[in-house]
Amino acid sequence: MKIPVRLNVNGETYELVIAPYRTLVDVLREEIRLTGSKKGCDVGDCGACTVLMDGKPVNSCLVLAATAQDKEIVTIEGLAQNGKLHPLQEAFIKEGAVQCGFCTPGVLMSLKALVDDNPAPTPEDVKIAMAGNLCRCTGYSKIFKAVAAATRQP
Amino acid sequence: MRFELLQPRSFQEALEMKKNYRERAKVLAGGTDLLVLLKDGKLKAEAVMSLGGVGELNFIRSEDGGGATLGALVSHRGVALSPVMQQRFPDLAEACSQVGAVQIQNLGTVGGNICNASPAADTAPPLMLMEALLTLASTRGERRVPINDFFRGPRHTVLEPDELLKEIFLPQVSGRRGATYLKLGRREAMEIAIVGIGVAVHLNGSDQLVSECRIAMGSVAPTPVRASAAEGVINNKEVTNELIDEVAEVAAEAARPISDVRASAEYSMDMIRVLCRRAIHNALLRARNRKVEGHS
Amino acid sequence: MSEFYAVGKSATRIDALSKVTGEAVYTADVMLPGMLYGMAKRSPYPHARIARINTRRAEAFPGVKAVITAQDVPDILLGLKMRDLPILARHEVRFVGEKVAAVAAVDEETAREALDLIDVEYEQLPSLTDVKEAMKDESILVHDNLHTYAGLPQPVKNTNIFLHETYTKGDAAQGFAQADLIFEQTFTTPEVHQAYMETHAAMVDIAADGAITVWSSDKVPFRVRSLMAEIIGVPITRVRVIPSFVGGDFGGKGMIFDEPLCYYLARKAGRPVKMVMSRQEEFLAASPRHASIIRLKAGVKKSGELVAWEANAIYDSGAYAGYKPQVGLGGTKKLGGTYRIPHVCIDGYYVYTHTLPCGHCRAPGDPQASFAVESFMDMIATGLKIDPFQLRWQNALVEGDLSPTGEAWKGINLKEVMDVAVKASGWGKPKSNQHYGVGIACAERPTGTGESSAVVIVNGDGSVNIISGSSDPGTGARTVLCQIAGEVLKVPMEQITINLVDTDSAPYDQGAGGGRTTFVAGQSVYRAAHEVKKELVASAGKLLKCPAEQAQELIDVRDGFLFLKSDPGKKVSYSQAVKGVKKSQIMAEETFASSEMEDTCFATHIAEVQVDPERGYVEVKRVTAAHDIGFAINPAAAEGQIEGGIVQGVGFALLEEMQRDGGKVANPTLADYKLCTSREAPEIVTLMIEGAPGAGPFHAKSIGELPSCPIAPAVANAVFDAIGVRITDLPITGEKIVKALKESGLSAGPRGTEKGART
């Protein structure tokens, strides 16, 4: 029995009719066709599906889409604003913090939440903020460098 | 996973639904345990009742006299970042900040953590140290259950099929109390505890005299447990290294860890001793640094 | 290196923007109208006969559009070299997780439920899950028909040891007789997973005329194409493989997985079918790194000089060998390390068991060999009371030496590499505290070989297109190809385009792997670009009234212009030069193939650890990594490979292990199979040494795989330095350390304060 669900994603409202047991990551990817959020494990162990829900990073594979109604959801596709990249996105490009790119959307969402809250995070703050995002390619090194570059004090 | 989804808009509505569905409806709070079990096929549900719409249970309320009440749906992250929690119950804030990682802490709830009743639940040892009181509600009324009596076995609590956890009352802690929660995993994050030790000590008068010590352990038995015999060793005693060693030894004796993919029973036993010692030291340090809050 | 225009610079990766915005498309992101979801049914037993499969209930389930078993697929065996893999198990299953059937349904939930409705009757058979048991003469056979399989140099019969490799140099017996001391030790490493973040994904669509389109996360689209054509029985030209971005590979995405199943399901259902492996399926049934048992024996002089060396390696290959492009593992050759040893005898045994089949995992066989050899070198150093660095220095290969297996490498610069690492890390300085340790390890790995083609086109306006079938599972290879073309043609990166193209639109490319892309694909682009440049210069020569035979020497290129070196004011633009030949573009194609490598690359890693002996907890604080890179075309990309390889190696050393419960993987999740999180990441100091030239463009060497080799033994050696116990069985867990400390009597006591003292 499908049910109507209204989702607010990246500032747009989507009226959907979906099975109640569909997760947010599947609905984002398959119904709304925002495939930037990835499925690395589907059970909350890797962070590739991280999106912001009311400003907080969550594993969208562990959220039923129907329960995300009336929340403000921001995905990687909503990080750049008006064609302008977020400083973290710029820094990731510049510092070489992207290799295969599969973990990148989830990592950026976790880090966006960090810097929104704490504009001058220490290296330890960064490590803790992204501990739920596994990366297998970069060894994390240039990701740390990119955050430092993006949050440099003027 | 395939199920009917119930979405009550209030706690009252939730209780009504739970009364009608009983065991047939699994309760969904943060989803970090339930959805994983459903996806893995380890659990099947005819219906899932999401408490996401019951905002009234997401609160931290400071009580006069120094205690606090947590709504069942407060998130781990909410507790970890709460100034009230950090001030009055730092070990619980510490435990919540050690669950998984930020994303899991944002979704997962304290109520969900204890109702899921994994022996490794990180919030259980601190709550047991505080002798938290749980309010269980149903359409028949409410009852208060001390947390010590709440766990029956792995994934099994005293909740009746028509009951929901409503609130967690944390009694005031007075005097010079220091408490800590230490968790052992293979990594610094994203771990289920191999061993989780909570210790609280009360100092009375001198820095050396422990008037009361409480020890709670997770992951070492079918439920989280208080190490009462170990506590008895140090209550009202002057603290020495030998005494701490003895406490750790007695605590380990009360434990029955199993060997599994995470660790062998022997290592877990060794780690109980190590973490217990360290936790007592940490707790003493915190107690000694604490200003008395107008009570004794 | 400012004399270079485009190379030697950390140019922005051409795909970074699409990846940071979420636009980059990976195979599982591709959706087609009418698409069905496929899922595989897997064996619960390590060894069983399939008596009967009844699919009627599954076929009747609402939403199911096709069900297939072995009856629906060709009865052939697949494999990259050794052909022993059935498409679906036919009469027998040989490991827990082996595919026996598949369904395609309207959604994943329905597919999952339909799998439960497929009734498979198994007759369980005795199984072999221990590799040493499997080697015994009297053991049952995993493959009765081994002697009929293609891929081995000659048929092998009645054994589970399907390959025995041996390398000898000198006379080991004589060597040991000359030695003053003999050391012997056995090391073991577990199965570990490549753990790429993107799981295997594939989709097949069949057109009305039968033309087949395949989307796949495989890093060698051309090999997917030829294998699919062979399986289906159509000419290669009837199969088109469309690559997407690949979310990490590390050797695990070189062989087809579910592509054939997608095809046969699609054919039955009349609709496209997509299959995405779940993370659990990846752990249960992909193609991890071989577990190894390595016994080393060394004969040494009191001075520390190595005279004789014996290595015996046993690799548990699991139930099938078809996932590897070779039958054996290159790492077997590395079992003598980077040292001058006159008498060497190496044996490698590859054994079938009823467990999941192993494949290639970043530097196949090397990390296992490295762990054994470099841990062993430290044990020898300890036994002889020589500093571990000094022992290596003394025995290090130098120019003119033969390798332990008798190869004559050119450009050996191991000592230079070691020296750089040792100086930068502060080796030998006093330790900051008790339980802090430092360890060193060396390794080598040659540049990878293979075949690539590229087309370089200069358009009418002077901008450039590169057509290449090369893949880029995250290595940054395609950016490097642009830099190479940009360097030859002196065209800025913004005016060069390279796209991911399908197999209809590019010539054959062997794909990423073995550290080959910079060399092989790079050479094909380099040479094609040079051909194009020649033609541009010739055309410019005519326009600038330069004698034809002198044009190549007298004219140079820069920023879209060709000019006379003697009088730079006399110039023509690229677009003028193109118009000059009366065409819309100038293009050239080059195929580059190489199968032999005369040089190799060296690396030295120095790991610094802090150990908590009570918990056995090891924190890797810093790794100093010196790598012989020839020339870094894109320094940031090369550093990225080193940093990533190091953290994978830290995982190999301390955390990662596919645990077994009988024949089944007991920890098939990323919760219980532990990768390093950001909190386990050490500080990494990378030092890239340019000097010993490589065969790649601008003397580049490869970098993709070597970084994952010396790191685990460097960590193991550092742990020994910190607390005096040596763990010879990876991973080095807290539990093993605590146990070893107890057994050695070195247990760290509580605090060492006096009895009765107040706390």
Tab-separated table of N, CA and C in Angstrom, chain A residues 11 65 74 94 119 130:
chain	number	residue	atom	x	y	z
A	11	GLY	N	15.511	22.749	-0.840
A	11	GLY	CA	14.636	23.897	-1.041
A	11	GLY	C	13.441	23.645	-1.949
A	65	ALA	N	11.812	7.303	4.428
A	65	ALA	CA	11.457	8.541	3.735
A	65	ALA	C	10.178	9.153	4.317
A	74	VAL	N	18.978	18.493	3.014
A	74	VAL	CA	19.953	19.035	2.066
A	74	VAL	C	20.878	17.898	1.643
A	94	LYS	N	40.778	21.937	-5.165
A	94	LYS	CA	42.112	22.536	-5.202
A	94	LYS	C	43.155	21.669	-4.513
A	119	PRO	N	33.255	27.466	12.704
A	119	PRO	CA	33.970	27.961	11.505
A	119	PRO	C	35.478	27.782	11.557
A	130	MET	N	34.034	13.661	10.922
A	130	MET	CA	33.894	12.772	9.779
A	130	MET	C	34.237	11.321	10.082
